[in-house]
PDB file of C-alpha atoms in Angstrom:
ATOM      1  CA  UNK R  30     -25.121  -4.593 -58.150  1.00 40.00           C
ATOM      2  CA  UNK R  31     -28.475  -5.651 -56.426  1.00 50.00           C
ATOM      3  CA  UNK R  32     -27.096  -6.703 -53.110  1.00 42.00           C
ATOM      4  CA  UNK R  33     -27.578  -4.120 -50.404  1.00 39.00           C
ATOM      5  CA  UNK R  34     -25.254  -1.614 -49.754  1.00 37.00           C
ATOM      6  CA  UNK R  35     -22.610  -2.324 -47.590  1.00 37.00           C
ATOM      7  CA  UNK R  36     -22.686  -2.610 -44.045  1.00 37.00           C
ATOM      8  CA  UNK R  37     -19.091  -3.531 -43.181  1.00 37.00           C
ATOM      9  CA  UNK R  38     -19.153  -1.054 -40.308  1.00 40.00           C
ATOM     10  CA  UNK R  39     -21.736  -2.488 -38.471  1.00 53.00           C
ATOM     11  CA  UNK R  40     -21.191  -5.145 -36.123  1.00 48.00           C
ATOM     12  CA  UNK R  41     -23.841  -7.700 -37.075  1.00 57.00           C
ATOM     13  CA  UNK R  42     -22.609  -7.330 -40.767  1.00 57.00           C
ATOM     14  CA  UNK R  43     -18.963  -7.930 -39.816  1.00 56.00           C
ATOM     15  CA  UNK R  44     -19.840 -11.135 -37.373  1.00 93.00           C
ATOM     16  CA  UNK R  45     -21.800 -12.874 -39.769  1.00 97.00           C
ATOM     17  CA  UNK R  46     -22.502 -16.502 -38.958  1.00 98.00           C
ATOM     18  CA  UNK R  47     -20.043 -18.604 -41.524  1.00 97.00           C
ATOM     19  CA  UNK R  48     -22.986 -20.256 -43.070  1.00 98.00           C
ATOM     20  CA  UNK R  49     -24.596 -16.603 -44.035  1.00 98.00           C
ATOM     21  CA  UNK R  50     -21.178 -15.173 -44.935  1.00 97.00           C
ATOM     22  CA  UNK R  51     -20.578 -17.912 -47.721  1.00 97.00           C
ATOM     23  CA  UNK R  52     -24.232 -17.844 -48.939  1.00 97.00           C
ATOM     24  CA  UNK R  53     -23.770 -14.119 -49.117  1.00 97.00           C
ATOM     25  CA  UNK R  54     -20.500 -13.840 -51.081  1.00 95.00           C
ATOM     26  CA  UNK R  55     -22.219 -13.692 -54.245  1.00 90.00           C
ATOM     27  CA  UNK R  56     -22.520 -10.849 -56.174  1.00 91.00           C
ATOM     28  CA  UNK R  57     -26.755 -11.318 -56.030  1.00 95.00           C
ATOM     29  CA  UNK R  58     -29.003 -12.529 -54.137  1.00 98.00           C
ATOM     30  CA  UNK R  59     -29.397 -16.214 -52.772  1.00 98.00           C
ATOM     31  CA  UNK R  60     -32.323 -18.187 -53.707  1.00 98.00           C
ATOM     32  CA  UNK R  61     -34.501 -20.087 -51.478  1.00 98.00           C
ATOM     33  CA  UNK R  62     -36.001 -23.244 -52.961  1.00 98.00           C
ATOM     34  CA  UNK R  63     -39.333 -23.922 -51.494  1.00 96.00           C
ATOM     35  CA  UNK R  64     -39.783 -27.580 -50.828  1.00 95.00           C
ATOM     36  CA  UNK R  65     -42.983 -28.160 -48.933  1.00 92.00           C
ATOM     37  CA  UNK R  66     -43.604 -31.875 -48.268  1.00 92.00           C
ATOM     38  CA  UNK R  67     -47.483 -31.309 -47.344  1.00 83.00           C
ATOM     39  CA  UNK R  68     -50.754 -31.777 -48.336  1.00 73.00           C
ATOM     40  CA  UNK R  69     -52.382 -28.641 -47.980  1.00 49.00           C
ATOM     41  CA  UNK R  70     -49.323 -25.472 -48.943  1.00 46.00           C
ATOM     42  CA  UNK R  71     -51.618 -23.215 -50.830  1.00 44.00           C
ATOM     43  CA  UNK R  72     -49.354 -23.440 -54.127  1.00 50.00           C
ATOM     44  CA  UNK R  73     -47.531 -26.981 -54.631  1.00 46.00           C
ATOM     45  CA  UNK R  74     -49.735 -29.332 -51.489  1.00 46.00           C
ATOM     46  CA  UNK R  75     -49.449 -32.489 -52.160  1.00 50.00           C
ATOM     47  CA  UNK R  76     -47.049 -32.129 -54.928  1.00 63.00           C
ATOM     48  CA  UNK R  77     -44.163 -33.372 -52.631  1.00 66.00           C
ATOM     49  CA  UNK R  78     -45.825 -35.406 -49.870  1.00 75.00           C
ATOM     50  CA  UNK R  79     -43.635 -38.690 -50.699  1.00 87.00           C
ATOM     51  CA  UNK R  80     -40.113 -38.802 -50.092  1.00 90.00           C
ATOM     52  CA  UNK R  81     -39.445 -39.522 -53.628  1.00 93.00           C
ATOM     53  CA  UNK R  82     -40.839 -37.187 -54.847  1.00 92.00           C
ATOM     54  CA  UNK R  83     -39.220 -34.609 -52.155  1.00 94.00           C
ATOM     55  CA  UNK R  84     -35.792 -35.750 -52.979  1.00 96.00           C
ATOM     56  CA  UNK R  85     -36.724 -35.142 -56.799  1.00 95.00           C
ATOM     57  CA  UNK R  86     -37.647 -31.666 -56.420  1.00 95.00           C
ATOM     58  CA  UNK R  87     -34.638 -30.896 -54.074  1.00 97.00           C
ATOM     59  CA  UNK R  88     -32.639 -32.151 -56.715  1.00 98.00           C
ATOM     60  CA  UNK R  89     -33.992 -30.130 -59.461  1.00 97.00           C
ATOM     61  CA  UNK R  90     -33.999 -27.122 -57.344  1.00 98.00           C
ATOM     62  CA  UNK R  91     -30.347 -27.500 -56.462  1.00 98.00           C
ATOM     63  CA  UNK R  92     -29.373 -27.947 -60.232  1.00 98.00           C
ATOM     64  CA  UNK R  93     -31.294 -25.047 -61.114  1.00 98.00           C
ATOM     65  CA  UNK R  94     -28.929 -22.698 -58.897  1.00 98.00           C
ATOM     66  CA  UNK R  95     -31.153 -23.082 -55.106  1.00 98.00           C
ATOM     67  CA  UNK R  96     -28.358 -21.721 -52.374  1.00 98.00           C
ATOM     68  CA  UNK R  97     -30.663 -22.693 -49.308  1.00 98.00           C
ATOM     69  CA  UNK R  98     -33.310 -25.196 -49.842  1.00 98.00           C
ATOM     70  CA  UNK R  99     -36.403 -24.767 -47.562  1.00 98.00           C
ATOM     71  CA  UNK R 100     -38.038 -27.721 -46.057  1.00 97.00           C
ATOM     72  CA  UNK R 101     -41.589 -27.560 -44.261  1.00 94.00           C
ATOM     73  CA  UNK R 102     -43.450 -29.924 -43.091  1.00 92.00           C
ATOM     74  CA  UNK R 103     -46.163 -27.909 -41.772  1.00 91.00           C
ATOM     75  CA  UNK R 104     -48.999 -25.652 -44.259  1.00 80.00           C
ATOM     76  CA  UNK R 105     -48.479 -21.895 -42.906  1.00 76.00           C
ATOM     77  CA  UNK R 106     -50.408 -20.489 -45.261  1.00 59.00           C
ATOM     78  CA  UNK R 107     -52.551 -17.880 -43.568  1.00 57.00           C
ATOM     79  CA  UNK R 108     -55.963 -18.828 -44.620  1.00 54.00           C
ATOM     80  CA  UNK R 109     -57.377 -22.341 -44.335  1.00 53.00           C
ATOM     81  CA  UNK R 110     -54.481 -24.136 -43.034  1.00 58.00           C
ATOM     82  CA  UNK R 111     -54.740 -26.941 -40.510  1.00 72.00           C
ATOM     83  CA  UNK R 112     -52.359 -26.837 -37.682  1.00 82.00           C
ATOM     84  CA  UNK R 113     -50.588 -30.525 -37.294  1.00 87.00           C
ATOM     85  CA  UNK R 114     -48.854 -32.134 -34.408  1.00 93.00           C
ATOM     86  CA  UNK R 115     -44.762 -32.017 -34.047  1.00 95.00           C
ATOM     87  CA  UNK R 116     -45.332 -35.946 -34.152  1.00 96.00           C
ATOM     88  CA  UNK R 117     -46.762 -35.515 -37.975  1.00 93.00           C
ATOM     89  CA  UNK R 118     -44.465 -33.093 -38.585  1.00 94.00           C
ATOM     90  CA  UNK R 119     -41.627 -34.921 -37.449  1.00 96.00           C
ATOM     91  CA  UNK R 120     -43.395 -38.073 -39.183  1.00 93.00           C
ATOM     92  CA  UNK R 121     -43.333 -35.926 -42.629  1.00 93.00           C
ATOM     93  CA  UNK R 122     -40.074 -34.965 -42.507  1.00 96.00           C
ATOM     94  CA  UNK R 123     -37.907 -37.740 -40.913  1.00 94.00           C
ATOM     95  CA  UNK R 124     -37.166 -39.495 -44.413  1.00 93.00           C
ATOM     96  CA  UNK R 125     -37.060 -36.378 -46.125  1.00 95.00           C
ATOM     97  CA  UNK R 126     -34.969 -33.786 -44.386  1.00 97.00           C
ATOM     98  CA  UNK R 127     -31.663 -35.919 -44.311  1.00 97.00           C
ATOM     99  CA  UNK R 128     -31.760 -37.356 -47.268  1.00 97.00           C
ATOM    100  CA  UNK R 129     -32.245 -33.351 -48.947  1.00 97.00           C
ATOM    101  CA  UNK R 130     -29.377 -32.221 -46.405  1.00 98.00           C
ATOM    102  CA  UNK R 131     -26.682 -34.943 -48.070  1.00 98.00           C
ATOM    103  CA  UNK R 132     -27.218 -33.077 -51.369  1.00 98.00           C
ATOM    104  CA  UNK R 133     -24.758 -31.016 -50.254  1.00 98.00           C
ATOM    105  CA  UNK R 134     -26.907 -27.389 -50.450  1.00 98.00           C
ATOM    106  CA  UNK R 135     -27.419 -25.827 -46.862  1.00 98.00           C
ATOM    107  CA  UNK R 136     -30.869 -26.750 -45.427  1.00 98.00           C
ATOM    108  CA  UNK R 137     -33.657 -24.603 -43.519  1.00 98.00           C
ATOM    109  CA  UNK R 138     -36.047 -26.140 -41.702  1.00 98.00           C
ATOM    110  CA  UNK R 139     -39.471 -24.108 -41.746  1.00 97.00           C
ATOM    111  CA  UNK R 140     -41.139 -24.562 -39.023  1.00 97.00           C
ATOM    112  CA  UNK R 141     -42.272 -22.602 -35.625  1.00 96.00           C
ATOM    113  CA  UNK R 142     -41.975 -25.632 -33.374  1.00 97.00           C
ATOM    114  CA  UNK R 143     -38.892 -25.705 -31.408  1.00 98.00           C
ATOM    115  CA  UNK R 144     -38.974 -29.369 -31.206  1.00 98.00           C
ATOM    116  CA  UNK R 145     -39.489 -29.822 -34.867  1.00 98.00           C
ATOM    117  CA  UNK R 146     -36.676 -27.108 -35.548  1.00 98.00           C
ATOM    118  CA  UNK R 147     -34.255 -28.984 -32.828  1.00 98.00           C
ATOM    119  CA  UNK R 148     -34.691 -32.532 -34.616  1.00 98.00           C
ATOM    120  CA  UNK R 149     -33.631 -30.788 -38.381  1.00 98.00           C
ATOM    121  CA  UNK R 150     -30.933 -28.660 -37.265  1.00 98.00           C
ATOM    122  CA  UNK R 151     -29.982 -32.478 -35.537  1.00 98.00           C
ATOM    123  CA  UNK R 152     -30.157 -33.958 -38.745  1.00 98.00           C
ATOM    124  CA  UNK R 153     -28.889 -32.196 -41.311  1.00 98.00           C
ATOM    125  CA  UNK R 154     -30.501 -28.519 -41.177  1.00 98.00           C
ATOM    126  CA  UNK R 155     -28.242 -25.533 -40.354  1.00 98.00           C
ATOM    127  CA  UNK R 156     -31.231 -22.805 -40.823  1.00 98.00           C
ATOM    128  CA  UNK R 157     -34.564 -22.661 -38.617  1.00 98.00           C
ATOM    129  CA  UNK R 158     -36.816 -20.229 -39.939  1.00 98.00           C
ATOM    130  CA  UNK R 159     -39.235 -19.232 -37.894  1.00 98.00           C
ATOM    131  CA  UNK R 160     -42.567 -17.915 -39.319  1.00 96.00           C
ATOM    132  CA  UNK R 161     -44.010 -16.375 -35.966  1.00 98.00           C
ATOM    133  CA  UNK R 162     -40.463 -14.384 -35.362  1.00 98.00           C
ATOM    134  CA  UNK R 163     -39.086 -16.509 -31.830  1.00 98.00           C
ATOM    135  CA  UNK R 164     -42.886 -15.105 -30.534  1.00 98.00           C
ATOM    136  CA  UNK R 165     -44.878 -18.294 -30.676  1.00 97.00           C
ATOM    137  CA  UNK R 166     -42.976 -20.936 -29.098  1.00 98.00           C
ATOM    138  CA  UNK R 167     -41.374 -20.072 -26.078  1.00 98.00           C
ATOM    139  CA  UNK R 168     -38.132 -22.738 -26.617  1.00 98.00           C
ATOM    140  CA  UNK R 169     -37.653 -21.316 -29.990  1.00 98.00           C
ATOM    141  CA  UNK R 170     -34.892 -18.584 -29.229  1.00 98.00           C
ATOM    142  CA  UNK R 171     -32.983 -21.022 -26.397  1.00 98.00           C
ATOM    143  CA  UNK R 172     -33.120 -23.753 -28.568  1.00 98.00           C
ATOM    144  CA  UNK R 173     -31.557 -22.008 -31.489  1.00 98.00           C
ATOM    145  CA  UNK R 174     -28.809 -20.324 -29.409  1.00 98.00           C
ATOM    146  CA  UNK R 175     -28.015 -23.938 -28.389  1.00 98.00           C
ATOM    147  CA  UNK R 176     -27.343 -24.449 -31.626  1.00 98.00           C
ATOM    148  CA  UNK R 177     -25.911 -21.763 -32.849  1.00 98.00           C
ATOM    149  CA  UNK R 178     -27.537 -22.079 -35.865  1.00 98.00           C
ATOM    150  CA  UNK R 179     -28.718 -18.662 -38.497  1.00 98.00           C
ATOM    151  CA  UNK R 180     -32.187 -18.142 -37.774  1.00 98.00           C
ATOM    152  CA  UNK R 181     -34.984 -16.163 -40.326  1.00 98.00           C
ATOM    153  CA  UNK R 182     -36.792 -13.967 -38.149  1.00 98.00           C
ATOM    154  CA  UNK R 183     -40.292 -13.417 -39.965  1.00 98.00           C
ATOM    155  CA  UNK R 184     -43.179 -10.986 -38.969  1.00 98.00           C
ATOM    156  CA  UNK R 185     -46.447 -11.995 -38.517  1.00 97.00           C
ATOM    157  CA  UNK R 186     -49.992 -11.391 -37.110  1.00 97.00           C
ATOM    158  CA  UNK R 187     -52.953 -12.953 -36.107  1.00 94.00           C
ATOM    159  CA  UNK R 188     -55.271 -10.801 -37.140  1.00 95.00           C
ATOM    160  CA  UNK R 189     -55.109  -8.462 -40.415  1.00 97.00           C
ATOM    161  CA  UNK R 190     -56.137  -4.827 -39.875  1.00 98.00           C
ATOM    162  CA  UNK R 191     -56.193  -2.522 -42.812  1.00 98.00           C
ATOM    163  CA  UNK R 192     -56.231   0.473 -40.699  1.00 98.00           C
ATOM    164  CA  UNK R 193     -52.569   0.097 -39.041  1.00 98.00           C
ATOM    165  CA  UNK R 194     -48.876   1.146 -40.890  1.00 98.00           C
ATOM    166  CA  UNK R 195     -47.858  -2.151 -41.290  1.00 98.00           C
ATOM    167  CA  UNK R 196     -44.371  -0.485 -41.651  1.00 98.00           C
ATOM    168  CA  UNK R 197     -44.609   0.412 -38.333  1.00 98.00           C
ATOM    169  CA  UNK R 198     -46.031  -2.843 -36.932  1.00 98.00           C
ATOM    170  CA  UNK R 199     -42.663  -5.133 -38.452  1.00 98.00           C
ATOM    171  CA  UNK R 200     -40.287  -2.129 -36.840  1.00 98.00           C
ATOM    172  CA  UNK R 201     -42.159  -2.919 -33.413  1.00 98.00           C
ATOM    173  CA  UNK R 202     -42.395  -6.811 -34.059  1.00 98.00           C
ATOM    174  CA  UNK R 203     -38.753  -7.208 -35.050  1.00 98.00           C
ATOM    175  CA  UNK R 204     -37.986  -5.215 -31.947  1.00 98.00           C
ATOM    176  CA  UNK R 205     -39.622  -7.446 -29.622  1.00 98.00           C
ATOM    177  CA  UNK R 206     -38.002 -10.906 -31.485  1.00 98.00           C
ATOM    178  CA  UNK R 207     -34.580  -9.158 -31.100  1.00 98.00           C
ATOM    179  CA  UNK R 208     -34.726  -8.660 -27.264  1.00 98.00           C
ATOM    180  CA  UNK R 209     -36.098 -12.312 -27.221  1.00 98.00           C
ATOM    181  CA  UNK R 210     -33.276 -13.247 -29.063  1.00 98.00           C
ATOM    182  CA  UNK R 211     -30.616 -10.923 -27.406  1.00 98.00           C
ATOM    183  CA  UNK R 212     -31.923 -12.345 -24.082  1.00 98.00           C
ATOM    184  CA  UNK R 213     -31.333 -16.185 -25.129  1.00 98.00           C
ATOM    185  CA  UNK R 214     -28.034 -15.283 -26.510  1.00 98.00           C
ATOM    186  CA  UNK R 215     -28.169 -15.730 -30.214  1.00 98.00           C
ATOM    187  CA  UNK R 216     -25.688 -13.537 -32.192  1.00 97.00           C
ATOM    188  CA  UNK R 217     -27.328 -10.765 -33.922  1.00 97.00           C
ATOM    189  CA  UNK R 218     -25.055 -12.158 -36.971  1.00 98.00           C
ATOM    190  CA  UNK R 219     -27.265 -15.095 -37.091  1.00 98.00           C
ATOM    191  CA  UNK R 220     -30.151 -13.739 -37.500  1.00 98.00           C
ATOM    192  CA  UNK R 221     -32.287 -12.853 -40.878  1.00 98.00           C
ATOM    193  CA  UNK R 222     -35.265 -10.721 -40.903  1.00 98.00           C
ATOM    194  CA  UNK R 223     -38.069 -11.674 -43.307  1.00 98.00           C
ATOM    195  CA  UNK R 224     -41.378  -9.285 -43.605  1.00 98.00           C
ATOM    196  CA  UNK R 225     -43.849 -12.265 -43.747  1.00 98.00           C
ATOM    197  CA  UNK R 226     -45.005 -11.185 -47.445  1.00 98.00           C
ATOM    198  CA  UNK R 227     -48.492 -12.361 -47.303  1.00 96.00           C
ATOM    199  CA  UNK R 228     -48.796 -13.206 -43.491  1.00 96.00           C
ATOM    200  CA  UNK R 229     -51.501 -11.076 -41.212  1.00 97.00           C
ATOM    201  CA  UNK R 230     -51.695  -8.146 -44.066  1.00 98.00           C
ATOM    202  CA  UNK R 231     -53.959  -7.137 -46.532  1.00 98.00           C
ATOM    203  CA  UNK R 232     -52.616  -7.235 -49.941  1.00 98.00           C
ATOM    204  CA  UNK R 233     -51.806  -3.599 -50.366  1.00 98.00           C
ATOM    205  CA  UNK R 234     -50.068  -3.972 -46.925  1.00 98.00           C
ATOM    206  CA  UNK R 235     -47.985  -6.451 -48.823  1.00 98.00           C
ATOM    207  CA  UNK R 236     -47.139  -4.562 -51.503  1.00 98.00           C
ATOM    208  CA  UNK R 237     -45.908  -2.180 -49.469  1.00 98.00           C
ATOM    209  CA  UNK R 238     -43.883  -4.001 -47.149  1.00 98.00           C
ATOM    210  CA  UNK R 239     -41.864  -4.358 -50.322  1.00 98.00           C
ATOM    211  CA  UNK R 240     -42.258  -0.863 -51.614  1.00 98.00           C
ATOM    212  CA  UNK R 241     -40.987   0.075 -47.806  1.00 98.00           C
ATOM    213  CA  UNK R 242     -38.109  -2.528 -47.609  1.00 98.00           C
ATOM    214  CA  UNK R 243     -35.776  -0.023 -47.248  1.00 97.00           C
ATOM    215  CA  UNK R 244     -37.071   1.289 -43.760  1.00 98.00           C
ATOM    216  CA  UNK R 245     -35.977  -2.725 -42.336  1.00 98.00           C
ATOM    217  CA  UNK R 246     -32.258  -1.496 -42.833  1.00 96.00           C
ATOM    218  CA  UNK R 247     -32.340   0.396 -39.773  1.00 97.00           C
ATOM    219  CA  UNK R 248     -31.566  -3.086 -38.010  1.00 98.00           C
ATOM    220  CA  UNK R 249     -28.568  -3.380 -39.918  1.00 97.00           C
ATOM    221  CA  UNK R 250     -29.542  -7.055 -40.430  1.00 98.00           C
ATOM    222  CA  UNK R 251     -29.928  -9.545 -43.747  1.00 98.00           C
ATOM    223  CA  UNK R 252     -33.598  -9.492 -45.097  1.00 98.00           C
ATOM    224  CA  UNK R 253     -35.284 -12.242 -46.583  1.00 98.00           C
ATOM    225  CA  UNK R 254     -38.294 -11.546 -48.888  1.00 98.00           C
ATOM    226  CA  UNK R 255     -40.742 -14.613 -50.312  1.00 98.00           C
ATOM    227  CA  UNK R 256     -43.358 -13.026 -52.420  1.00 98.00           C
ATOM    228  CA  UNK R 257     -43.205 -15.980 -54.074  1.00 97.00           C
ATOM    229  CA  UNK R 258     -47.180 -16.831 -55.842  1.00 95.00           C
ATOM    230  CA  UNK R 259     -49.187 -14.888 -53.141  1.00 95.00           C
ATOM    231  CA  UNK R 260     -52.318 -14.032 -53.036  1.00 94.00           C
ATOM    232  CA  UNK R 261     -51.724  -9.969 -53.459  1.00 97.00           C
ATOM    233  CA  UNK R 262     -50.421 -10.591 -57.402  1.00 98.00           C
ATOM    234  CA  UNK R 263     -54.172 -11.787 -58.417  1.00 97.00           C
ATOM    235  CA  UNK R 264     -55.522  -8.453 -56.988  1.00 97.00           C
ATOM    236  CA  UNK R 265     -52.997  -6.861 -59.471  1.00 98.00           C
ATOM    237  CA  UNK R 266     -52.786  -9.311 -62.175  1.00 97.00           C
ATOM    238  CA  UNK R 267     -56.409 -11.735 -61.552  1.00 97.00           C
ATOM    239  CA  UNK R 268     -54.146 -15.209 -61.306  1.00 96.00           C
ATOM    240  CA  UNK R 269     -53.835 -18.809 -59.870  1.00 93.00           C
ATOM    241  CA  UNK R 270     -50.730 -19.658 -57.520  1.00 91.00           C
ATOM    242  CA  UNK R 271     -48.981 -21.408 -60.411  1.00 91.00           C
ATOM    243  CA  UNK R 272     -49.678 -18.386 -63.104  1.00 95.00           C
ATOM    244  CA  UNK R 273     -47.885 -15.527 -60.920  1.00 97.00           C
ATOM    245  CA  UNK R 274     -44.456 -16.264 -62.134  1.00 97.00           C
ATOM    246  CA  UNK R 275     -44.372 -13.081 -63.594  1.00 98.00           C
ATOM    247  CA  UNK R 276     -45.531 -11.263 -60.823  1.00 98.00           C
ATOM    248  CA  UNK R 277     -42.894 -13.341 -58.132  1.00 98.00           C
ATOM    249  CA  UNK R 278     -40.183 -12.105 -60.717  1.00 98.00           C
ATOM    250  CA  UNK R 279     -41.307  -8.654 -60.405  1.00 98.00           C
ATOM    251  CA  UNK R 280     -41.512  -8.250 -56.724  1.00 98.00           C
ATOM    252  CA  UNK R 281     -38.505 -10.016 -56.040  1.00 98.00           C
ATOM    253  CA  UNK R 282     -36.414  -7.990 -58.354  1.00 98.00           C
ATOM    254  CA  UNK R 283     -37.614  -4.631 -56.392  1.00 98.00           C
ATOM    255  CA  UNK R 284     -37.259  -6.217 -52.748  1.00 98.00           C
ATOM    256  CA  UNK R 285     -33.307  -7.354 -54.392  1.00 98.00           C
ATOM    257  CA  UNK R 286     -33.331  -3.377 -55.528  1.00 97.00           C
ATOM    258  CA  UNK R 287     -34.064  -2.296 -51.461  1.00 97.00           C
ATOM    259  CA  UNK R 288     -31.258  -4.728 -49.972  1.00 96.00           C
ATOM    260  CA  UNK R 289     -33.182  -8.323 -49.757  1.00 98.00           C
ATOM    261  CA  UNK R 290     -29.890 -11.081 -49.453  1.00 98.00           C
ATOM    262  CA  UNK R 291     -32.073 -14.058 -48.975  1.00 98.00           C
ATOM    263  CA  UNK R 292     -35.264 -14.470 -52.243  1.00 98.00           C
ATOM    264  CA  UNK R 293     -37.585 -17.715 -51.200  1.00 98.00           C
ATOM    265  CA  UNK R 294     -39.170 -18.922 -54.263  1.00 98.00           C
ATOM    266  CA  UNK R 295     -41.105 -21.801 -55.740  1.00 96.00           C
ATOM    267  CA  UNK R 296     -39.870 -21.692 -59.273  1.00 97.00           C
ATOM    268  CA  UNK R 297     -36.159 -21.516 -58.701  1.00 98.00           C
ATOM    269  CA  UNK R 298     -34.595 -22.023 -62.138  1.00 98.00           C
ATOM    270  CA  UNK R 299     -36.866 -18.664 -63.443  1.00 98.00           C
ATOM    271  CA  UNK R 300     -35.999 -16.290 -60.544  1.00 98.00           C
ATOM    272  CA  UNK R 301     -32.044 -17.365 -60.161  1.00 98.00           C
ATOM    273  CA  UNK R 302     -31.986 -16.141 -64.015  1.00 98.00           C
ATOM    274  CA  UNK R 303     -33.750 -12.732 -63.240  1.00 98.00           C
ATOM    275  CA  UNK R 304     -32.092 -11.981 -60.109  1.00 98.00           C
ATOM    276  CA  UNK R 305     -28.221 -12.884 -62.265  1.00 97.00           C
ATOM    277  CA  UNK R 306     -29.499 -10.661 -65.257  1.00 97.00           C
ATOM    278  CA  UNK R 307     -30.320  -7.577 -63.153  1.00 97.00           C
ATOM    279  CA  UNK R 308     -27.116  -8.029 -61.555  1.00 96.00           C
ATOM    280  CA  UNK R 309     -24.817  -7.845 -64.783  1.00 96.00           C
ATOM    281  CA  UNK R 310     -27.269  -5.153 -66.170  1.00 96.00           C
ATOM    282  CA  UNK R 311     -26.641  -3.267 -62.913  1.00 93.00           C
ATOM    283  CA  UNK R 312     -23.245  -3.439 -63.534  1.00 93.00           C
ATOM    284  CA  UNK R 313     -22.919  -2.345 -66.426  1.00 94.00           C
ATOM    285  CA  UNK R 314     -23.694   1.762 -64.731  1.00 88.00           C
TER     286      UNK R 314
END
């Protein structure tokens, strides 16, 4: 199998949030379908900006096997994007979001606005996922605990330094967004930890954030892991963001190999068949 191993004695594990239990009763990994409905993602901007076209994608990503489809409505790409107001946001998303929720697959709302992240789990969301870890915006943990909603937890800096164990930097950042969270009340079943693949690391640090998955386990917690067309694949394999299929594939297959539940992705249909062939080939020991 490529899920993690189990954790059925640990609390968190056993407590699961319903919405993470049923998404996790497969016997691999569930796929998150990217859906960004901006003009400026660094992959797919502009690909999705009218609702149409929003609800067309969601569509094909649910048919090709998406279990959580992920809508932002803000760029959070860490180089050259342009912070927005939670009026656009809310703008961008308000005849989007619902209409993606009544497909019928459970919806995350990316964004690290807890106003923006209080209006989607309103209307149809049941995920937040929060790309600055319940650090950025103070009303972020409250608000979630409110709702009782699953929350990804992701790491991230402001500043990349080369110098530091980036290991060591998630262990102390995830620390500091679980006492935020413990302190506003939200379950420690409802929480996912991502390692921000990409976000406030060099590209090596990347690569070994996934190399290093493993040492996340210690928090006894669902990981999420979207190395999904970033930037560190060219340094490997010289690329643009839609010709690192093959290198998405082969980084998400190792983080499902260290215990990674949750695999965000643009090209669903592609890593849904990888992650299902590793499985049955795993199980075949």
């Amino acid at each position: 199998m490529m899920a993690a191993p189990s954790r059925s004695s640990n609390p968190a594990a056993a407590q699961l949030h319903p919405v993470l239990r049923s998404l996790f009763a497969r016997p691999f990994p569930v796929v998150m379908g990217v859906l960004n409905v901006t003009p400026d993602s660094f992959s797919d901007g502009g690909q999705f900006i009218t609702p149409e076209l929003a609800l067309a994608q969601a569509k094909r990503m649910a048919a090709e096997g998406a279990g959580i489809l992920d809508v932002g409505a803000e760029s959070t790409r860490p180089y050259g994007s342009k912070p927005v107001s939670a009026d656009e946001e809310l703008q961008r998303l308000q005849n989007v979001l619902p209409a993606v929720a009544a497909l019928g697959v459970p919806v995350s709302i990316d964004t690290m606005k807890a106003s923006v992240a209080a209006w989607a789990l309103s209307n149809g969301a049941v995920i937040a996922n929060d790309v600055w870890g319940l650090q950025r915006d103070p009303d972020m943990a409250r608000m979630i605990a409110n709702y009782n909603a699953p929350v990804v937890v992701m790491h991230n800096r402001d500043n990349v330094d080369p110098a530091i164990d980036i290991v060591a930097d998630m262990v102390a950042f995830f620390a500091r967004s679980l006492d935020i969270a413990a302190k506003a009340n939200i379950p420690p079943g409802n929480i996912v930890l991502d390692p921000g693949i990409g976000f406030g690391k060099t590209p090596e640090q990347s690569m070994t954030a996934i190399a290093r998955l493993n040492d996340l386990n210690q928090f006894g917690l669902p990981l999420l892991v979207g190395a999904s067309r970033k930037r560190f694949i060219s340094t490997v394999s010289p690329s643009e963001p839609d010709q690192r299929i093959g290198g998405s594939l082969a980084a998400h297959l190792l983080a499902a190999q260290r215990g990674a539940k949750i695999i965000r992705a643009h090209d669903v249909a592609e890593t849904v068949q990888a992650l299902r062939v590793a499985s049955a080939i795993e199980d075949k020991r």
